[in-house]
Amino acid sequence: DDIGENELLNPEYQSTDSQGQPINVTASRALQNQENPNLVKLENPIADIKMKDGAIVNIQAKGGTYEQENEKLFLNQKILR
């Protein structure tokens, strides 16, 4: 039903934030628009950020968008934790 989009099941993206802390983002499904492949819509994204002191911050939402080129995650639906 999402014509013109590539679908990935259980995708995982890894990056670092501006302070060099590792970030791991997973989702139940990702949809990449063929007209703008830089933007990926995420369903049920979970972001784990490992802080410099070793603590792990976990953020989960119903939906979001990942900008691959800039490695930015936008949570645009209800944030669960």
Coordinates of C-alpha atoms in Angstrom, one line a residue:
D1 CA 0.0 0.0 0.0
D2 CA 3.0 2.3 0.2
I3 CA 3.7 2.6 -3.6
G4 CA 7.0 4.2 -4.5
E5 CA 8.7 3.3 -1.3
N6 CA 11.3 0.7 -0.3
E7 CA 10.4 -1.3 2.8
L8 CA 12.9 -2.6 5.3
L9 CA 11.8 -4.8 8.2
N10 CA 13.7 -4.5 11.5
P11 CA 16.2 -2.0 10.3
E12 CA 19.1 -0.9 12.4
Y13 CA 21.1 2.4 12.1
Q14 CA 24.3 3.2 14.0
S15 CA 25.8 6.6 14.5
T16 CA 27.3 9.0 17.0
D17 CA 25.9 12.2 18.4
S18 CA 27.7 15.6 18.4
Q19 CA 29.5 14.6 21.6
G20 CA 30.8 11.3 20.1
Q21 CA 28.4 9.1 22.1
P22 CA 27.2 6.0 20.2
I23 CA 23.6 5.9 19.1
N24 CA 21.8 2.7 17.9
V25 CA 18.4 3.1 16.3
T26 CA 16.1 0.2 15.5
A27 CA 12.5 0.1 14.2
S28 CA 9.9 -2.5 13.4
R29 CA 9.7 -1.2 9.8
A30 CA 11.3 1.5 7.7
L31 CA 9.9 3.1 4.5
Q32 CA 12.3 4.9 2.2
N33 CA 10.7 7.2 -0.4
Q34 CA 12.2 6.7 -3.9
E35 CA 11.8 10.4 -4.7
N36 CA 13.8 11.4 -1.6
P37 CA 15.8 8.4 -0.4
N38 CA 17.5 10.5 2.2
L39 CA 14.3 10.4 4.3
V40 CA 13.3 7.2 6.0
K41 CA 10.0 6.9 7.8
L42 CA 10.3 4.7 10.9
E43 CA 7.6 2.7 12.7
N44 CA 8.1 2.0 16.4
P45 CA 11.6 3.5 16.5
I46 CA 13.8 2.8 19.6
A47 CA 17.0 4.9 20.1
D48 CA 19.7 3.7 22.6
I49 CA 22.3 6.3 23.4
K50 CA 25.4 5.3 25.4
M51 CA 26.5 8.2 27.5
K52 CA 30.1 9.0 28.4
D53 CA 29.6 7.7 31.9
G54 CA 28.4 4.4 30.6
A55 CA 24.7 4.9 31.3
I56 CA 22.3 4.0 28.4
V57 CA 19.4 6.3 27.6
N58 CA 16.5 4.6 25.8
I59 CA 13.9 6.6 23.9
Q60 CA 10.9 4.9 22.1
A61 CA 8.1 6.4 20.0
K62 CA 5.3 5.3 17.8
G63 CA 6.9 6.9 14.7
G64 CA 9.7 9.0 13.4
T65 CA 11.8 10.0 10.5
Y66 CA 15.5 9.4 10.0
E67 CA 17.6 11.8 7.8
Q68 CA 20.3 9.5 6.5
E69 CA 22.5 12.2 5.0
N70 CA 22.7 14.3 8.2
E71 CA 22.3 11.3 10.6
K72 CA 19.4 13.0 12.4
L73 CA 16.4 11.3 14.1
F74 CA 13.1 13.0 14.4
L75 CA 10.4 11.5 16.6
N76 CA 7.1 12.7 15.3
Q77 CA 4.5 10.7 17.1
K78 CA 3.8 9.7 20.7
I79 CA 7.0 9.3 22.6
L80 CA 6.6 6.3 24.9
R81 CA 9.7 6.6 27.1

